[in-house]
Coordinates of C-alpha atoms and ligand atoms in Angstrom, one line a residue:
M17 CA -31.4 21.7 28.2
V18 CA -32.0 23.6 25.0
N19 CA -31.0 26.7 26.8
F20 CA -27.2 26.7 26.8
F21 CA -26.6 25.4 23.2
G22 CA -29.6 26.6 21.8
K23 CA -29.0 30.3 22.7
S24 CA -25.4 30.2 21.6
I25 CA -26.4 28.8 18.3
I26 CA -28.9 31.6 17.7
Y27 CA -26.3 34.1 18.9
L28 CA -23.8 32.8 16.2
A29 CA -26.3 32.8 13.5
N30 CA -27.1 36.6 14.2
L31 CA -23.5 37.3 14.0
C32 CA -23.1 35.6 10.6
V33 CA -26.0 37.6 9.3
A34 CA -24.1 40.9 10.6
V35 CA -21.0 39.8 8.8
H36 CA -22.7 39.3 5.6
F37 CA -24.4 42.4 5.9
L38 CA -21.1 44.2 6.2
N39 CA -19.4 42.2 3.3
G40 CA -22.4 43.1 1.1
S41 CA -22.0 46.8 1.2
V42 CA -18.4 47.1 0.3
D43 CA -18.2 50.6 -1.2
G44 CA -15.7 53.4 -0.5
A45 CA -17.6 54.8 2.6
A46 CA -17.9 51.5 3.9
L47 CA -14.3 50.7 3.5
K48 CA -13.1 53.8 5.3
H49 CA -15.7 53.3 8.0
E50 CA -14.5 49.7 8.7
A51 CA -10.7 51.1 8.7
T52 CA -11.9 53.3 11.5
L53 CA -13.5 50.5 13.3
E54 CA -10.4 48.4 12.9
I55 CA -8.3 50.9 15.1
S56 CA -10.6 50.8 18.0
A57 CA -11.2 47.0 17.6
A58 CA -10.0 44.7 20.3
T59 CA -10.5 41.0 21.0
I60 CA -12.2 40.0 24.2
N61 CA -10.8 36.4 24.4
H62 CA -12.6 34.1 27.0
S63 CA -11.9 31.0 25.1
M64 CA -10.0 29.3 27.9
A65 CA -13.0 29.8 30.3
L66 CA -15.3 28.4 27.6
V67 CA -13.3 25.3 27.5
Q68 CA -13.4 24.8 31.3
R69 CA -17.1 25.3 31.1
M70 CA -17.3 22.7 28.5
E71 CA -15.2 20.4 30.7
A72 CA -17.3 21.0 33.8
L73 CA -20.4 20.3 31.6
L74 CA -18.8 16.8 30.7
N75 CA -17.7 16.2 34.4
H76 CA -21.1 17.1 35.9
G77 CA -23.3 15.9 33.2
N78 CA -25.6 18.8 33.5
G79 CA -28.2 19.0 30.8
S80 CA -27.0 15.5 29.4
D81 CA -29.5 14.0 26.8
V82 CA -27.8 10.7 26.2
T83 CA -25.9 8.1 28.4
L84 CA -22.9 6.2 26.7
H85 CA -22.5 2.6 27.8
V86 CA -18.9 1.9 26.8
Q87 CA -18.8 -2.0 27.0
T88 CA -15.4 -3.8 26.9
V89 CA -15.8 -6.5 24.4
N90 CA -15.7 -10.2 26.0
T91 CA -16.4 -8.7 29.5
D92 CA -19.2 -7.4 31.4
E93 CA -17.3 -4.2 32.1
V94 CA -19.3 -1.0 31.3
K95 CA -18.1 2.5 31.5
V96 CA -21.2 4.9 31.9
I97 CA -20.6 8.6 30.6
Q98 CA -23.2 11.3 30.5
V99 CA -22.9 13.2 27.2
H100 CA -24.8 15.7 25.0
T101 CA -26.0 14.9 21.4
L102 CA -25.1 18.3 20.1
V103 CA -21.3 18.0 21.0
L104 CA -20.8 14.4 20.0
S105 CA -22.7 15.2 16.6
L106 CA -20.8 18.3 16.0
Q107 CA -17.4 16.4 16.2
S108 CA -18.2 13.3 14.5
D109 CA -20.5 12.1 11.8
V110 CA -20.5 8.6 13.0
F111 CA -21.8 9.7 16.4
D112 CA -24.3 12.0 14.5
E113 CA -25.6 8.7 12.7
L114 CA -25.8 6.5 15.9
L115 CA -27.5 9.1 17.8
Q116 CA -30.2 9.8 15.2
T117 CA -31.1 6.1 14.9
R118 CA -30.8 5.3 18.4
N119 CA -34.1 4.3 20.1
S120 CA -33.3 4.9 23.6
S121 CA -31.5 7.4 26.0
V122 CA -28.7 4.9 26.2
L123 CA -26.2 4.3 23.5
T124 CA -24.2 1.3 23.9
L125 CA -20.7 1.1 22.4
R126 CA -18.5 -1.8 22.2
E127 CA -14.7 -1.3 22.3
T128 CA -11.7 -3.4 22.9
A129 CA -10.1 -3.1 26.3
E130 CA -7.3 -0.8 25.0
C131 CA -9.9 1.6 23.5
A132 CA -12.2 1.5 26.4
A133 CA -9.3 2.4 28.6
V134 CA -8.9 5.8 26.9
F135 CA -12.4 6.4 26.1
D136 CA -12.8 9.1 28.8
K137 CA -9.8 11.0 27.2
F138 CA -11.3 10.6 23.8
I139 CA -14.7 12.1 24.9
R140 CA -12.9 14.9 26.7
Y141 CA -11.1 15.8 23.6
L142 CA -14.6 16.1 21.7
Y143 CA -15.7 18.6 24.4
C144 CA -12.5 20.5 25.1
G145 CA -10.4 20.1 21.8
D146 CA -7.3 19.3 23.6
I147 CA -5.7 15.9 24.9
T148 CA -2.4 14.7 26.5
V149 CA -1.2 11.5 25.0
R150 CA 1.2 9.0 26.2
L151 CA 3.5 6.7 24.1
N152 CA 1.3 3.6 25.2
Q153 CA -2.1 5.4 24.3
A154 CA -1.4 6.6 20.9
I155 CA -2.6 3.4 19.0
A156 CA -5.8 3.1 21.1
L157 CA -6.6 6.9 20.6
H158 CA -5.8 6.8 16.9
K159 CA -8.3 3.7 16.5
L160 CA -10.9 5.6 18.2
A161 CA -10.4 8.9 16.1
S162 CA -10.4 6.7 13.0
K163 CA -13.6 4.6 14.1
Y164 CA -15.5 7.9 14.9
H165 CA -14.2 10.0 12.0
V166 CA -12.5 12.6 14.2
W167 CA -10.0 13.5 11.6
D168 CA -8.1 16.3 13.3
L169 CA -7.5 14.1 16.2
Q170 CA -6.4 11.2 13.8
Q171 CA -4.0 13.6 12.1
G172 CA -2.6 14.9 15.4
L173 CA -1.8 11.4 16.5
T174 CA -0.1 10.5 13.5
Q175 CA 2.1 13.5 13.9
Y176 CA 2.7 12.8 17.5
M177 CA 3.9 9.2 16.7
T178 CA 6.2 10.5 13.9
H179 CA 7.8 13.0 16.3
H180 CA 8.1 10.5 19.3
L181 CA 9.9 7.5 17.6
S182 CA 13.0 8.2 19.6
S183 CA 11.2 8.5 23.0
D184 CA 12.2 6.2 25.8
S185 CA 9.9 3.4 26.5
P186 CA 10.6 0.3 28.5
T187 CA 9.8 -2.2 26.0
G188 CA 10.0 0.0 22.9
H189 CA 7.0 1.2 20.7
V190 CA 8.3 1.8 17.3
V191 CA 7.7 -1.8 16.1
G192 CA 4.2 -1.8 17.6
W193 CA 3.5 1.6 15.7
Y194 CA 5.0 0.1 12.5
Q195 CA 2.6 -2.9 12.7
Y196 CA -0.3 -0.6 13.3
A197 CA 0.6 1.7 10.4
M198 CA 0.7 -1.3 8.0
Q199 CA -2.5 -2.7 9.2
I200 CA -4.3 0.6 8.6
G201 CA -2.5 1.3 5.3
D202 CA -0.8 4.7 6.6
V203 CA 2.4 4.5 4.4
A204 CA 3.8 7.8 5.7
L205 CA 3.7 6.4 9.4
Q206 CA 5.0 3.1 8.2
N207 CA 7.9 4.7 6.4
S208 CA 8.9 6.9 9.2
C209 CA 9.0 3.9 11.7
L210 CA 11.0 1.8 9.1
Q211 CA 13.6 4.6 8.5
Y212 CA 14.1 5.2 12.3
L213 CA 14.6 1.5 13.0
S214 CA 17.0 1.2 10.0
W215 CA 18.9 4.3 10.9
N216 CA 19.4 3.2 14.5
L217 CA 19.5 -0.5 14.0
S218 CA 22.2 -1.4 16.3
S219 CA 20.4 -0.2 19.3
V220 CA 17.2 -1.9 18.1
L221 CA 19.2 -5.3 17.7
H222 CA 20.4 -5.1 21.3
S223 CA 17.0 -4.0 22.8
A224 CA 13.9 -6.0 24.1
E225 CA 12.2 -4.7 21.0
W226 CA 14.0 -6.8 18.6
S227 CA 12.2 -10.1 19.2
S228 CA 8.9 -8.4 18.8
V229 CA 9.8 -7.5 15.3
G230 CA 7.2 -9.4 12.9
E231 CA 8.3 -11.4 9.8
E232 CA 7.3 -8.7 7.4
L233 CA 9.2 -6.1 9.1
L234 CA 12.4 -8.4 9.5
L235 CA 12.4 -9.2 6.0
N236 CA 11.7 -5.6 4.9
L237 CA 14.6 -4.4 7.1
L238 CA 17.1 -7.1 5.8
Q239 CA 16.5 -6.0 2.2
R240 CA 17.8 -2.4 3.0
S241 CA 21.1 -1.1 2.1
D242 CA 20.8 2.0 4.3
L243 CA 20.9 0.0 7.6
V244 CA 23.2 1.9 10.2
L245 CA 25.0 -0.9 12.3
Q246 CA 28.2 -2.0 13.3
S247 CA 28.8 -4.8 10.9
E248 CA 27.0 -7.5 8.9
L249 CA 28.2 -9.9 11.4
E250 CA 26.3 -8.2 14.1
L251 CA 23.2 -8.4 11.9
Y252 CA 23.7 -12.2 11.4
E253 CA 24.0 -12.7 15.3
A254 CA 21.0 -10.6 15.7
L255 CA 19.1 -12.8 13.3
E256 CA 20.1 -16.0 15.0
T257 CA 18.7 -14.6 18.2
W258 CA 15.4 -13.6 16.5
I259 CA 15.0 -16.9 14.9
N260 CA 15.6 -18.8 18.2
Q261 CA 13.0 -16.6 19.8
N262 CA 10.4 -16.6 17.2
Q263 CA 10.6 -20.0 15.7
P264 CA 9.4 -18.9 12.3
S265 CA 8.6 -21.3 9.4
T266 CA 11.5 -22.7 7.4
T267 CA 10.8 -20.5 4.3
T268 CA 10.8 -17.2 6.5
A269 CA 14.1 -18.4 8.3
E270 CA 15.6 -19.4 4.8
N271 CA 14.7 -16.1 3.2
A272 CA 16.0 -14.1 6.1
L273 CA 19.3 -16.0 6.1
K274 CA 19.6 -15.4 2.1
A275 CA 19.3 -11.7 2.8
I276 CA 22.4 -11.6 4.8
R277 CA 25.3 -10.1 2.9
Y278 CA 27.9 -12.7 3.6
A279 CA 30.6 -11.1 1.4
M280 CA 30.7 -8.4 3.8
I281 CA 31.9 -10.6 6.7
S282 CA 35.4 -11.4 6.7
P283 CA 36.5 -15.1 5.6
Q284 CA 37.7 -15.9 9.1
H285 CA 34.2 -15.1 10.6
L286 CA 32.4 -16.7 7.7
F287 CA 34.4 -20.0 8.3
H288 CA 33.6 -19.8 12.0
L289 CA 29.8 -19.3 11.5
Q290 CA 29.9 -22.2 9.0
K291 CA 31.4 -24.5 11.5
K292 CA 30.1 -23.3 14.7
S293 CA 26.5 -21.5 14.4
S294 CA 23.8 -24.0 14.9
L295 CA 21.4 -21.9 12.8
M296 CA 23.8 -22.2 9.9
G297 CA 24.1 -25.9 10.6
K298 CA 20.2 -26.3 10.2
Y299 CA 19.7 -24.2 7.1
Y300 CA 23.1 -24.8 5.6
E301 CA 21.5 -26.2 2.2
S302 CA 19.8 -22.9 1.5
V303 CA 22.7 -20.5 2.0
R304 CA 25.5 -22.8 0.7
D305 CA 25.8 -21.1 -2.7
L306 CA 25.8 -17.6 -1.2
L307 CA 28.6 -18.6 1.3
F308 CA 30.6 -20.2 -1.8
L309 CA 30.3 -16.9 -3.6
A310 CA 31.3 -14.9 -0.6
F311 CA 34.5 -17.0 -0.2
Q312 CA 35.2 -16.7 -4.0
F313 CA 34.8 -12.9 -3.4
H314 CA 37.4 -13.1 -0.6
A315 CA 39.7 -15.1 -2.7
S316 CA 40.0 -12.8 -5.7
S317 CA 40.5 -9.2 -6.7
P318 CA 37.2 -7.3 -7.6
V319 CA 38.4 -7.2 -11.3
Q320 CA 38.9 -11.1 -11.4
L321 CA 35.6 -11.6 -9.9
A322 CA 33.7 -9.3 -12.4
K323 CA 35.0 -11.4 -15.1
Y324 CA 33.0 -14.5 -13.9
F325 CA 30.0 -12.9 -11.8
D326 CA 27.4 -10.3 -12.0
V327 CA 28.8 -8.4 -9.0
N328 CA 25.9 -5.9 -9.1
C329 CA 23.9 -7.6 -6.4
S330 CA 23.1 -7.1 -2.8
L331 CA 25.5 -9.7 -1.7
F332 CA 28.4 -7.4 -2.7
T333 CA 26.8 -4.2 -1.7
P334 CA 27.7 -2.8 1.9
R335 CA 25.3 -1.3 4.2
N336 CA 26.3 1.6 6.6
Y337 CA 28.7 -0.1 8.9
L338 CA 30.0 1.9 11.8
S339 CA 33.0 -0.3 12.6
P340 CA 36.5 1.4 12.2
A341 CA 37.5 -0.5 9.1
W342 CA 34.8 1.2 7.0
G343 CA 35.1 4.9 8.1
S344 CA 35.3 7.4 11.1
P345 CA 33.4 9.7 13.3
W346 CA 34.0 13.4 12.8
V347 CA 32.8 16.1 15.2
I348 CA 33.0 19.6 13.9
N349 CA 32.7 22.3 16.7
N350 CA 31.2 25.4 15.7
P351 CA 30.8 24.4 12.0
T352 CA 30.0 27.9 10.7
R353 CA 33.5 29.2 11.8
D354 CA 35.8 28.2 8.9
D355 CA 36.8 25.4 6.8
R356 CA 38.0 22.2 8.5
S357 CA 39.9 19.2 7.1
F358 CA 40.3 15.7 8.5
S359 CA 42.1 12.5 7.4
F360 CA 41.1 9.0 8.2
P361 CA 42.0 5.6 7.0
T362 CA 39.8 2.8 5.9
Q363 CA 40.3 -0.6 4.5
L364 CA 40.7 -0.7 0.6
G365 CA 37.6 -3.0 0.6
P366 CA 35.9 -5.8 2.6
S367 CA 37.5 -8.6 0.3
G368 CA 39.9 -10.9 2.1
H369 CA 42.0 -10.5 -1.1
D370 CA 42.6 -6.9 0.0
A371 CA 42.9 -7.5 3.7
N372 CA 45.7 -5.3 5.2
K373 CA 45.5 -2.7 2.2
R374 CA 44.6 0.6 3.7
V375 CA 43.3 3.9 1.8
T376 CA 43.9 7.4 3.5
W377 CA 40.9 9.8 2.8
N378 CA 41.1 13.6 3.2
A379 CA 37.7 15.2 4.0
L380 CA 37.2 19.0 3.7
F381 CA 34.3 20.7 5.2
S382 CA 33.3 24.3 4.0
P383 CA 30.4 25.9 5.9
R384 CA 29.8 28.5 3.1
W385 CA 30.9 27.2 -0.1
L386 CA 29.6 28.7 -3.4
P387 CA 29.3 26.7 -6.6
L388 CA 31.6 27.8 -9.4
S389 CA 28.7 29.1 -11.4
V390 CA 27.8 31.6 -8.7
R391 CA 31.5 32.5 -8.0
S392 CA 32.3 33.3 -11.6
S393 CA 29.9 36.4 -11.3
Y394 CA 32.4 37.9 -8.8
P395 CA 35.6 38.1 -11.0
E396 CA 37.5 39.7 -8.3
H397 CA 37.6 36.5 -6.3
G398 CA 38.9 34.8 -9.3
S399 CA 40.8 31.8 -7.6
M400 CA 39.7 28.4 -7.0
Q401 CA 39.6 28.9 -3.3
P402 CA 36.1 28.6 -1.7
T403 CA 34.6 32.0 -1.2
R404 CA 33.6 33.2 2.2
T405 CA 30.4 34.9 1.0
D406 CA 27.2 34.8 2.8
G407 CA 24.7 32.6 1.0
G408 CA 27.1 29.9 0.2
R409 CA 26.0 26.3 1.4
P410 CA 27.9 23.8 3.6
R411 CA 29.7 21.2 1.5
I412 CA 32.0 18.2 2.2
I413 CA 34.5 16.8 -0.3
I414 CA 36.2 13.5 0.3
T415 CA 39.2 12.5 -1.8
P416 CA 42.0 9.7 -1.5
A417 CA 45.3 11.0 -0.4
T418 CA 47.1 9.1 -2.9
S419 CA 45.8 7.2 -6.1
S420 CA 46.4 3.4 -6.4
P421 CA 46.3 0.8 -9.1
D422 CA 44.1 -1.1 -6.5
F423 CA 41.2 1.4 -7.2
A424 CA 40.8 -0.4 -10.7
G425 CA 37.3 -1.1 -11.3
V426 CA 35.9 0.0 -8.0
T427 CA 34.0 3.3 -7.3
F428 CA 34.1 4.4 -3.6
Q429 CA 30.7 5.6 -2.4
K430 CA 30.8 8.1 0.5
T431 CA 28.1 8.1 3.1
V432 CA 27.9 10.9 5.7
I433 CA 25.6 10.2 8.7
V434 CA 24.4 13.3 10.5
S435 CA 23.3 12.7 14.1
T436 CA 21.3 14.8 16.3
R437 CA 19.7 14.7 19.7
K438 CA 16.0 14.0 20.0
Q439 CA 14.2 13.5 23.2
G440 CA 17.5 13.2 24.9
K441 CA 18.9 10.6 22.7
V442 CA 21.5 10.7 19.9
V443 CA 19.7 9.6 16.7
V444 CA 20.4 9.8 13.1
R445 CA 19.0 12.8 11.6
H446 CA 20.0 12.4 7.9
V447 CA 22.1 10.0 5.7
Y448 CA 23.7 11.5 2.6
N449 CA 25.3 9.3 -0.2
F450 CA 27.6 10.9 -2.8
H451 CA 30.8 10.0 -4.7
Q452 CA 33.2 12.8 -4.3
S453 CA 31.2 16.0 -3.2
T454 CA 28.0 16.6 -1.4
E455 CA 27.3 18.9 -4.2
E456 CA 25.9 15.8 -6.0
V457 CA 23.2 15.5 -3.6
G458 CA 21.9 18.9 -3.8
D459 CA 20.2 18.9 -0.4
F460 CA 23.3 18.6 1.9
L461 CA 22.3 20.2 5.2
L462 CA 20.0 22.2 3.2
D463 CA 17.7 23.3 6.0
A464 CA 20.1 22.7 8.8
D465 CA 20.5 26.4 9.5
L466 CA 23.9 25.8 11.2
Q467 CA 24.2 29.4 12.3
R468 CA 21.4 28.9 14.8
R469 CA 22.6 27.4 18.1
T470 CA 19.4 25.5 18.4
S471 CA 19.7 24.0 15.0
E472 CA 18.0 20.6 14.8
Y473 CA 21.5 19.3 13.1
L474 CA 23.6 20.4 16.1
I475 CA 24.4 18.8 19.4
D476 CA 25.8 21.4 21.9
S477 CA 26.7 23.6 18.9
S478 CA 28.7 20.8 17.0
L479 CA 27.9 18.8 14.0
Y480 CA 28.2 15.0 14.8
L481 CA 29.1 13.2 11.5
H482 CA 30.2 9.7 10.7
I483 CA 31.8 9.2 7.3
I484 CA 31.7 5.8 5.7
V485 CA 33.5 4.7 2.6
K486 CA 31.8 1.8 0.5
P487 CA 33.4 0.3 -2.5
L488 CA 30.9 -0.4 -5.1
Y489 CA 31.6 -2.8 -7.9
H490 CA 28.9 -2.1 -10.3
S491 CA 31.2 -0.3 -12.7
L492 CA 32.9 -3.6 -13.7
I493 CA 29.8 -5.0 -15.3
V494 CA 29.9 -1.9 -17.5
A495 CA 33.6 -2.5 -18.3
K496 CA 33.0 -5.9 -19.1
K497 CA 30.6 -5.3 -21.8
Ligands
NAG230 C1 -7.6 33.3 23.0 O1 -6.7 32.8 23.9 C2 -6.3 31.6 23.8 C3 -5.5 31.1 25.1 O2 -5.6 32.0 26.1 C4 -5.3 31.6 22.4 O3 -4.9 30.2 22.3 C5 -6.2 32.0 21.3 O4 -5.4 32.0 20.1 C6 -6.9 33.4 21.6 N1 -7.8 33.6 20.5 C7 -7.9 34.8 19.9 C8 -8.7 35.1 18.8 O5 -7.0 35.7 20.3
NAG231 C1 -24.5 21.5 37.4 O1 -25.1 20.7 38.4 C2 -24.6 20.9 39.7 C3 -25.4 20.1 40.6 O2 -26.0 19.0 39.9 C4 -24.6 22.3 40.1 O3 -24.0 22.3 41.4 C5 -23.8 23.2 39.2 O4 -24.0 24.4 39.5 C6 -24.3 22.9 37.7 N1 -23.4 23.6 36.8 C7 -23.8 24.3 35.9 C8 -22.8 24.9 34.9 O5 -25.0 24.5 35.6
NAG232 C1 -34.1 -0.7 19.6 O1 -34.2 -1.2 21.0 C2 -34.4 -2.7 21.0 C3 -34.4 -3.1 22.4 O2 -34.5 -2.1 23.4 C4 -33.2 -3.4 20.1 O3 -33.5 -4.7 20.2 C5 -33.4 -2.7 18.8 O4 -32.3 -3.4 18.1 C6 -33.1 -1.2 18.8 N1 -33.2 -0.8 17.5 C7 -32.3 0.0 17.0 C8 -32.4 0.6 15.6 O5 -31.3 0.4 17.6
NAG233 C1 21.1 5.9 16.9 O1 22.2 5.7 15.9 C2 23.4 6.6 16.3 C3 24.4 6.5 15.1 O2 24.7 5.0 15.0 C4 23.9 6.4 17.7 O3 24.9 7.1 18.0 C5 22.9 6.4 18.6 O4 23.2 6.0 19.9 C6 21.7 5.5 18.4 N1 20.6 6.1 19.1 C7 19.7 5.3 19.5 C8 18.6 6.0 20.3 O5 19.4 4.1 19.2
NAG234 C1 22.7 -2.8 -10.6 O1 21.4 -3.4 -10.5 C2 20.3 -2.6 -10.2 C3 19.0 -3.2 -9.8 O2 19.3 -4.5 -9.5 C4 20.1 -1.6 -11.4 O3 19.1 -0.5 -11.2 C5 21.4 -0.8 -11.8 O4 21.3 0.0 -13.0 C6 22.4 -1.9 -11.9 N1 23.7 -1.2 -12.1 C7 24.5 -1.5 -13.2 C8 25.9 -0.6 -13.4 O5 24.4 -2.3 -13.9

């Protein structure tokens, strides 16, 4: 029993002594000697075979000195695994402690059904150092890794979850991962899940996963301005479904309904909701003021409105709506080839007052644009034309085709959504906000590496963009003062 591990330990210890000896005698001669050794050195690598032996050791239980009884809580189901104290203690200080204080050759562990189901896999990782994870096993394994302080595995699982948000699963897994991340206080994972859900909200709203969203997550999502979805009406309808399925407390329903940005829904649709939505009928009192404000918004120009109200609030702030009134998709094939331009119309704004008013926007994409400060050091180029010098950065500028008095008091924020393909699905890779030029954001497609066909930002060598134009009314308050 002592033999296998005992011997290897002694061997390793001898090796360490040898290394110390070498390090200790670093003078010129020794260095020269080491260099000569270096040339003829070769690695004999049997680490795969070692892993296989470790696996066989676990499978056959040869030389085992302790038996694990993994008991599923609230049942009499027990899984028996023959293990080795040395391996478990080496990998986990929690096991080390449990094994040192045990008073028999059996160690009984109590685990939930989901953890007990993956316990074999977990132990195998402790012996072999590798593990294959499925979407529905990630949380259980993460719980075990956390409970037994196997930090590398825990970190690897967090990474796995962050990279598999868009993977296909029949009932969805991101909401579950979000809830788990919140429970254990893993803010980074929680934010990754939240961002994924926000940036692909339309598909979440229409999936089976939507009704499993918890109250906290629902309210969290409803606060965000970066939600990517078709329209605010789509969000209202999804909220109605959620409330019907989850039957939350009155307070929760009211808070959720108050987070809908009614001013972003057309007056015709608002009127329809007010008269026809049973949810609206039930909670009408709590949103009446907001509806009234929204109708006032639709009845006046932004300048008039700003004289009477603080328009700098979420009610008047658009989210990232994909419906055609707000912007347009733009697919750029072989984006590094040359500059491209594109024109598209949007509504002037969501207000009923401006219904039927359109603005045409010109967008210019330059794959290798150099800022003026850099260009001025090449006087021969002189002109205002973007220079085609290597080292330039991608840029988009978006300007109105014509100016209009209707623009008074409104600033137009532009949002560019870049999509990519992940695990076979099209997902949002990044969202950039700016006013006129992507230079303002500094990191526009910064690590996209568009030259590379396999760039994470390209789908079949094309850049998939969606441009949204959002009127913001903040500036009016400043003008009023
Ligand atoms: C030994 O081989 C394994 C796989 O065969 C490899 O992952 C590992 O990096 C190698 N180690 C060294 C020191 O070359
Ligand atoms: C483990 O034990 C089995 C029989 O119990 C034996 O056949 C096998 O050779 C052993 N393996 C090792 C690596 O000692
Ligand atoms: C030792 O074993 C007995 C029963 O076999 C058990 O009641 C007791 O709690 C154990 N003590 C420790 C420290 O595990
Ligand atoms: C994610 O959002 C993008 C952009 O809205 C959409 O094209 C895509 O189908 C969505 N993908 C998934 C998996 O929801
Ligand atoms: C609008 O409100 C936000 C917070 O509610 C604040 O950070 C921002 O400075 C305000 N903008 C203006 C122009 O007042």
